[in-house]
Amino acid sequence: MRKLIHATVWLLLLSGLSGCGYNTLQTADEQIKSSWAEVLNQYQRRADLVPNLVNVVKGYAAHEKEVLTRVTEARAKATQIKVDANDPASLQQFQAAQGEVSSALSRLMVVVEKYPELKSDQNFRDLQAQLEGTENRITVARNRYIQAVQDYNVTIRRFPTNLTAMIFGYKVKPNFAVENEAAIAKP
C-alpha cells in the first residue's frame, strides 16, 4: 500500500511538471543565446571590416588623421569589452561602445565625401557596400535578439511558468535600450 501511495505521488508530481513550462523556459533561453551569438557575430564582422576601410581611406586622406584615429580607437575599445548579456550594466557598456564605432564610422563617411577619387575607388566601394550590408545584418540580429528576450520575459512572467521560473531561478533578461531616448522623443 505504501509503495502504491509513493508511486502515485511521484506520478502526480511528474504529470504536474509536464505543464510547468520548464521545457519552454529552456527553449526560450537557448533562443536568446543563439540570437545573442548572432548579434556578436555581426558586430565582429563590422569590426573586422574597419581596419581595411581605414587603410583604403588613409591612402587618399592621410591628413584626416584625427578621424581615422577615432575610428581605430572606437573599434579597439568595442572589441575589448567583455559583455554579459544577462547584466544590464555590461549590456549598456557594450551598446555604448558599439554606438561609438557607429558614430566614428559616420564621421569617416562624411570625410569621404570630400574625396571624389576615393569614392570612385573600387576597393572603397566594395568595403562600403560590405559595411552597409553588415549594418543591416546588425539591425536584423538585434531585432531577433530583442524579440527572443521579449518572448522569454513574457514566458517567465506568465502563470504557471512564473512558478517554475521562481523555483529554478530564472530572472528577467535585460534588453537593448534606445540610445538617447529623450532626444528621439522630441518632435
PDB file of C-alpha atoms in Angstrom:
ATOM      1  CA  MET A   1       0.000   0.000   0.000  1.00  0.00           C
ATOM      2  CA  ARG A   2       2.766   2.359   0.945  1.00  0.00           C
ATOM      3  CA  LYS A   3       4.541   1.693  -2.369  1.00  0.00           C
ATOM      4  CA  LEU A   4       1.331   2.433  -4.241  1.00  0.00           C
ATOM      5  CA  ILE A   5       0.920   5.794  -2.484  1.00  0.00           C
ATOM      6  CA  HIS A   6       4.581   6.612  -3.095  1.00  0.00           C
ATOM      7  CA  ALA A   7       4.255   5.735  -6.803  1.00  0.00           C
ATOM      8  CA  THR A   8       1.047   7.741  -7.083  1.00  0.00           C
ATOM      9  CA  VAL A   9       2.702  10.810  -5.547  1.00  0.00           C
ATOM     10  CA  TRP A  10       5.595  10.537  -7.995  1.00  0.00           C
ATOM     11  CA  LEU A  11       3.218  10.082 -10.891  1.00  0.00           C
ATOM     12  CA  LEU A  12       1.272  13.180  -9.881  1.00  0.00           C
ATOM     13  CA  LEU A  13       4.476  15.197  -9.484  1.00  0.00           C
ATOM     14  CA  LEU A  14       5.756  14.122 -12.876  1.00  0.00           C
ATOM     15  CA  SER A  15       2.464  14.841 -14.588  1.00  0.00           C
ATOM     16  CA  GLY A  16       2.357  18.225 -12.851  1.00  0.00           C
ATOM     17  CA  LEU A  17       5.817  19.007 -14.146  1.00  0.00           C
ATOM     18  CA  SER A  18       4.785  18.319 -17.720  1.00  0.00           C
ATOM     19  CA  GLY A  19       2.740  21.523 -17.707  1.00  0.00           C
ATOM     20  CA  CYS A  20       5.124  23.602 -15.647  1.00  0.00           C
ATOM     21  CA  GLY A  21       6.839  25.289 -18.559  1.00  0.00           C
ATOM     22  CA  TYR A  22      10.366  24.093 -17.780  1.00  0.00           C
ATOM     23  CA  ASN A  23      10.962  22.976 -21.374  1.00  0.00           C
ATOM     24  CA  THR A  24       9.533  26.232 -22.660  1.00  0.00           C
ATOM     25  CA  LEU A  25      11.995  28.129 -20.456  1.00  0.00           C
ATOM     26  CA  GLN A  26      14.867  26.045 -21.800  1.00  0.00           C
ATOM     27  CA  THR A  27      13.812  26.649 -25.386  1.00  0.00           C
ATOM     28  CA  ALA A  28      13.416  30.399 -24.852  1.00  0.00           C
ATOM     29  CA  ASP A  29      16.769  30.643 -23.061  1.00  0.00           C
ATOM     30  CA  GLU A  30      18.525  28.818 -25.898  1.00  0.00           C
ATOM     31  CA  GLN A  31      16.858  31.115 -28.427  1.00  0.00           C
ATOM     32  CA  ILE A  32      18.264  34.105 -26.558  1.00  0.00           C
ATOM     33  CA  LYS A  33      21.743  32.576 -26.529  1.00  0.00           C
ATOM     34  CA  SER A  34      21.549  31.848 -30.239  1.00  0.00           C
ATOM     35  CA  SER A  35      20.258  35.328 -31.065  1.00  0.00           C
ATOM     36  CA  TRP A  36      22.925  36.944 -28.896  1.00  0.00           C
ATOM     37  CA  ALA A  37      25.655  34.939 -30.632  1.00  0.00           C
ATOM     38  CA  GLU A  38      24.403  36.280 -33.965  1.00  0.00           C
ATOM     39  CA  VAL A  39      24.471  39.866 -32.644  1.00  0.00           C
ATOM     40  CA  LEU A  40      28.080  39.399 -31.538  1.00  0.00           C
ATOM     41  CA  ASN A  41      28.944  37.739 -34.836  1.00  0.00           C
ATOM     42  CA  GLN A  42      27.659  40.718 -36.831  1.00  0.00           C
ATOM     43  CA  TYR A  43      29.423  43.251 -34.624  1.00  0.00           C
ATOM     44  CA  GLN A  44      32.631  41.252 -35.073  1.00  0.00           C
ATOM     45  CA  ARG A  45      32.104  41.283 -38.838  1.00  0.00           C
ATOM     46  CA  ARG A  46      31.886  45.070 -38.708  1.00  0.00           C
ATOM     47  CA  ALA A  47      34.973  45.286 -36.502  1.00  0.00           C
ATOM     48  CA  ASP A  48      36.868  43.139 -38.996  1.00  0.00           C
ATOM     49  CA  LEU A  49      35.949  45.493 -41.853  1.00  0.00           C
ATOM     50  CA  VAL A  50      37.122  48.645 -40.051  1.00  0.00           C
ATOM     51  CA  PRO A  51      40.927  48.196 -40.485  1.00  0.00           C
ATOM     52  CA  ASN A  52      40.534  47.575 -44.226  1.00  0.00           C
ATOM     53  CA  LEU A  53      38.294  50.600 -44.590  1.00  0.00           C
ATOM     54  CA  VAL A  54      40.693  52.801 -42.618  1.00  0.00           C
ATOM     55  CA  ASN A  55      43.642  51.655 -44.735  1.00  0.00           C
ATOM     56  CA  VAL A  56      41.878  52.442 -48.004  1.00  0.00           C
ATOM     57  CA  VAL A  57      40.811  55.885 -46.761  1.00  0.00           C
ATOM     58  CA  LYS A  58      44.287  56.542 -45.334  1.00  0.00           C
ATOM     59  CA  GLY A  59      45.767  56.303 -48.822  1.00  0.00           C
ATOM     60  CA  TYR A  60      43.552  59.127 -50.074  1.00  0.00           C
ATOM     61  CA  ALA A  61      43.012  61.244 -46.987  1.00  0.00           C
ATOM     62  CA  ALA A  62      46.178  60.924 -44.926  1.00  0.00           C
ATOM     63  CA  HIS A  63      45.717  64.393 -43.395  1.00  0.00           C
ATOM     64  CA  GLU A  64      42.368  63.295 -41.914  1.00  0.00           C
ATOM     65  CA  LYS A  65      44.363  61.525 -39.227  1.00  0.00           C
ATOM     66  CA  GLU A  66      42.080  62.509 -36.327  1.00  0.00           C
ATOM     67  CA  VAL A  67      39.021  60.865 -37.875  1.00  0.00           C
ATOM     68  CA  LEU A  68      40.982  57.744 -38.791  1.00  0.00           C
ATOM     69  CA  THR A  69      42.395  57.546 -35.260  1.00  0.00           C
ATOM     70  CA  ARG A  70      38.929  57.871 -33.715  1.00  0.00           C
ATOM     71  CA  VAL A  71      37.596  55.040 -35.852  1.00  0.00           C
ATOM     72  CA  THR A  72      40.519  52.813 -34.915  1.00  0.00           C
ATOM     73  CA  GLU A  73      40.255  53.668 -31.205  1.00  0.00           C
ATOM     74  CA  ALA A  74      36.481  53.127 -31.147  1.00  0.00           C
ATOM     75  CA  ARG A  75      36.940  49.729 -32.793  1.00  0.00           C
ATOM     76  CA  ALA A  76      39.656  48.760 -30.312  1.00  0.00           C
ATOM     77  CA  LYS A  77      37.515  49.794 -27.353  1.00  0.00           C
ATOM     78  CA  ALA A  78      34.477  47.920 -28.658  1.00  0.00           C
ATOM     79  CA  THR A  79      36.399  44.708 -29.273  1.00  0.00           C
ATOM     80  CA  GLN A  80      37.958  44.764 -25.786  1.00  0.00           C
ATOM     81  CA  ILE A  81      34.644  44.859 -23.918  1.00  0.00           C
ATOM     82  CA  LYS A  82      33.633  41.550 -22.400  1.00  0.00           C
ATOM     83  CA  VAL A  83      29.862  41.665 -22.421  1.00  0.00           C
ATOM     84  CA  ASP A  84      27.494  39.621 -20.298  1.00  0.00           C
ATOM     85  CA  ALA A  85      24.077  39.804 -21.926  1.00  0.00           C
ATOM     86  CA  ASN A  86      22.475  38.944 -18.568  1.00  0.00           C
ATOM     87  CA  ASP A  87      23.985  42.002 -16.861  1.00  0.00           C
ATOM     88  CA  PRO A  88      22.193  45.277 -17.724  1.00  0.00           C
ATOM     89  CA  ALA A  89      25.270  47.423 -16.936  1.00  0.00           C
ATOM     90  CA  SER A  90      27.511  45.256 -19.113  1.00  0.00           C
ATOM     91  CA  LEU A  91      24.979  45.307 -21.947  1.00  0.00           C
ATOM     92  CA  GLN A  92      24.718  49.086 -21.689  1.00  0.00           C
ATOM     93  CA  GLN A  93      28.528  49.452 -21.774  1.00  0.00           C
ATOM     94  CA  PHE A  94      28.682  47.189 -24.828  1.00  0.00           C
ATOM     95  CA  GLN A  95      25.926  49.152 -26.530  1.00  0.00           C
ATOM     96  CA  ALA A  96      27.707  52.455 -25.821  1.00  0.00           C
ATOM     97  CA  ALA A  97      30.972  51.145 -27.268  1.00  0.00           C
ATOM     98  CA  GLN A  98      29.212  49.913 -30.402  1.00  0.00           C
ATOM     99  CA  GLY A  99      27.497  53.303 -30.669  1.00  0.00           C
ATOM    100  CA  GLU A 100      30.923  54.960 -30.620  1.00  0.00           C
ATOM    101  CA  VAL A 101      32.010  52.736 -33.513  1.00  0.00           C
ATOM    102  CA  SER A 102      28.887  53.684 -35.457  1.00  0.00           C
ATOM    103  CA  SER A 103      29.469  57.362 -34.758  1.00  0.00           C
ATOM    104  CA  ALA A 104      33.137  57.191 -35.762  1.00  0.00           C
ATOM    105  CA  LEU A 105      32.247  55.365 -38.973  1.00  0.00           C
ATOM    106  CA  SER A 106      29.630  58.025 -39.749  1.00  0.00           C
ATOM    107  CA  ARG A 107      32.272  60.746 -39.343  1.00  0.00           C
ATOM    108  CA  LEU A 108      34.576  58.762 -41.617  1.00  0.00           C
ATOM    109  CA  MET A 109      31.879  58.611 -44.305  1.00  0.00           C
ATOM    110  CA  VAL A 110      31.448  62.374 -44.059  1.00  0.00           C
ATOM    111  CA  VAL A 111      35.179  62.800 -44.660  1.00  0.00           C
ATOM    112  CA  VAL A 112      34.981  60.501 -47.674  1.00  0.00           C
ATOM    113  CA  GLU A 113      32.507  62.899 -49.316  1.00  0.00           C
ATOM    114  CA  LYS A 114      35.393  65.372 -49.719  1.00  0.00           C
ATOM    115  CA  TYR A 115      37.368  62.935 -51.883  1.00  0.00           C
ATOM    116  CA  PRO A 116      35.654  62.062 -55.181  1.00  0.00           C
ATOM    117  CA  GLU A 117      38.602  59.917 -56.268  1.00  0.00           C
ATOM    118  CA  LEU A 118      38.228  57.827 -53.104  1.00  0.00           C
ATOM    119  CA  LYS A 119      34.513  57.373 -53.709  1.00  0.00           C
ATOM    120  CA  SER A 120      35.329  56.021 -57.187  1.00  0.00           C
ATOM    121  CA  ASP A 121      37.966  53.556 -55.865  1.00  0.00           C
ATOM    122  CA  GLN A 122      36.663  50.009 -56.364  1.00  0.00           C
ATOM    123  CA  ASN A 123      38.153  48.715 -53.082  1.00  0.00           C
ATOM    124  CA  PHE A 124      36.469  51.505 -51.149  1.00  0.00           C
ATOM    125  CA  ARG A 125      33.134  50.932 -52.858  1.00  0.00           C
ATOM    126  CA  ASP A 126      33.335  47.212 -52.110  1.00  0.00           C
ATOM    127  CA  LEU A 127      34.184  47.865 -48.455  1.00  0.00           C
ATOM    128  CA  GLN A 128      31.436  50.464 -48.180  1.00  0.00           C
ATOM    129  CA  ALA A 129      28.900  48.001 -49.609  1.00  0.00           C
ATOM    130  CA  GLN A 130      30.069  45.321 -47.168  1.00  0.00           C
ATOM    131  CA  LEU A 131      29.812  47.787 -44.292  1.00  0.00           C
ATOM    132  CA  GLU A 132      26.286  48.814 -45.294  1.00  0.00           C
ATOM    133  CA  GLY A 133      25.288  45.157 -45.560  1.00  0.00           C
ATOM    134  CA  THR A 134      26.811  44.466 -42.155  1.00  0.00           C
ATOM    135  CA  GLU A 135      24.943  47.366 -40.568  1.00  0.00           C
ATOM    136  CA  ASN A 136      21.722  45.875 -41.960  1.00  0.00           C
ATOM    137  CA  ARG A 137      22.692  42.456 -40.573  1.00  0.00           C
ATOM    138  CA  ILE A 138      23.372  44.027 -37.178  1.00  0.00           C
ATOM    139  CA  THR A 139      19.901  45.578 -37.211  1.00  0.00           C
ATOM    140  CA  VAL A 140      18.271  42.266 -38.106  1.00  0.00           C
ATOM    141  CA  ALA A 141      20.298  40.347 -35.490  1.00  0.00           C
ATOM    142  CA  ARG A 142      19.492  42.897 -32.791  1.00  0.00           C
ATOM    143  CA  ASN A 143      15.792  42.759 -33.677  1.00  0.00           C
ATOM    144  CA  ARG A 144      15.819  38.954 -33.414  1.00  0.00           C
ATOM    145  CA  TYR A 145      17.578  39.176 -30.065  1.00  0.00           C
ATOM    146  CA  ILE A 146      15.125  41.789 -28.796  1.00  0.00           C
ATOM    147  CA  GLN A 147      12.216  39.548 -29.854  1.00  0.00           C
ATOM    148  CA  ALA A 148      13.780  36.473 -28.201  1.00  0.00           C
ATOM    149  CA  VAL A 149      14.296  38.377 -24.936  1.00  0.00           C
ATOM    150  CA  GLN A 150      10.745  39.710 -25.082  1.00  0.00           C
ATOM    151  CA  ASP A 151       9.332  36.208 -25.621  1.00  0.00           C
ATOM    152  CA  TYR A 152      11.433  34.846 -22.752  1.00  0.00           C
ATOM    153  CA  ASN A 153      10.498  37.659 -20.377  1.00  0.00           C
ATOM    154  CA  VAL A 154       6.803  37.217 -21.141  1.00  0.00           C
ATOM    155  CA  THR A 155       7.139  33.463 -20.588  1.00  0.00           C
ATOM    156  CA  ILE A 156       8.723  33.774 -17.160  1.00  0.00           C
ATOM    157  CA  ARG A 157       6.066  36.241 -16.057  1.00  0.00           C
ATOM    158  CA  ARG A 158       3.111  34.156 -17.249  1.00  0.00           C
ATOM    159  CA  PHE A 159       1.337  31.756 -14.901  1.00  0.00           C
ATOM    160  CA  PRO A 160       2.119  28.872 -14.256  1.00  0.00           C
ATOM    161  CA  THR A 161       5.541  29.165 -15.852  1.00  0.00           C
ATOM    162  CA  ASN A 162       6.378  32.010 -13.467  1.00  0.00           C
ATOM    163  CA  LEU A 163       6.278  29.497 -10.605  1.00  0.00           C
ATOM    164  CA  THR A 164       8.749  27.243 -12.395  1.00  0.00           C
ATOM    165  CA  ALA A 165      10.927  30.253 -13.168  1.00  0.00           C
ATOM    166  CA  MET A 166      10.988  31.176  -9.477  1.00  0.00           C
ATOM    167  CA  ILE A 167      11.839  27.628  -8.425  1.00  0.00           C
ATOM    168  CA  PHE A 168      14.706  27.309 -10.905  1.00  0.00           C
ATOM    169  CA  GLY A 169      15.956  30.887 -10.505  1.00  0.00           C
ATOM    170  CA  TYR A 170      15.118  32.260 -13.950  1.00  0.00           C
ATOM    171  CA  LYS A 171      15.144  36.048 -13.994  1.00  0.00           C
ATOM    172  CA  VAL A 172      14.030  38.712 -16.455  1.00  0.00           C
ATOM    173  CA  LYS A 173      16.749  39.324 -19.063  1.00  0.00           C
ATOM    174  CA  PRO A 174      17.873  42.860 -19.948  1.00  0.00           C
ATOM    175  CA  ASN A 175      17.370  44.071 -23.477  1.00  0.00           C
ATOM    176  CA  PHE A 176      18.891  46.658 -25.755  1.00  0.00           C
ATOM    177  CA  ALA A 177      17.761  50.160 -24.921  1.00  0.00           C
ATOM    178  CA  VAL A 178      17.268  53.099 -27.211  1.00  0.00           C
ATOM    179  CA  GLU A 179      20.277  55.358 -27.064  1.00  0.00           C
ATOM    180  CA  ASN A 180      19.397  58.903 -26.099  1.00  0.00           C
ATOM    181  CA  GLU A 181      15.684  58.191 -25.720  1.00  0.00           C
ATOM    182  CA  ALA A 182      14.947  61.778 -24.646  1.00  0.00           C
ATOM    183  CA  ALA A 183      16.389  63.167 -27.886  1.00  0.00           C
ATOM    184  CA  ILE A 184      14.254  60.990 -30.152  1.00  0.00           C
ATOM    185  CA  ALA A 185      11.110  61.734 -28.146  1.00  0.00           C
ATOM    186  CA  LYS A 186      11.221  65.404 -29.187  1.00  0.00           C
ATOM    187  CA  PRO A 187       9.188  66.240 -32.298  1.00  0.00           C
TER     188      PRO A 187
END
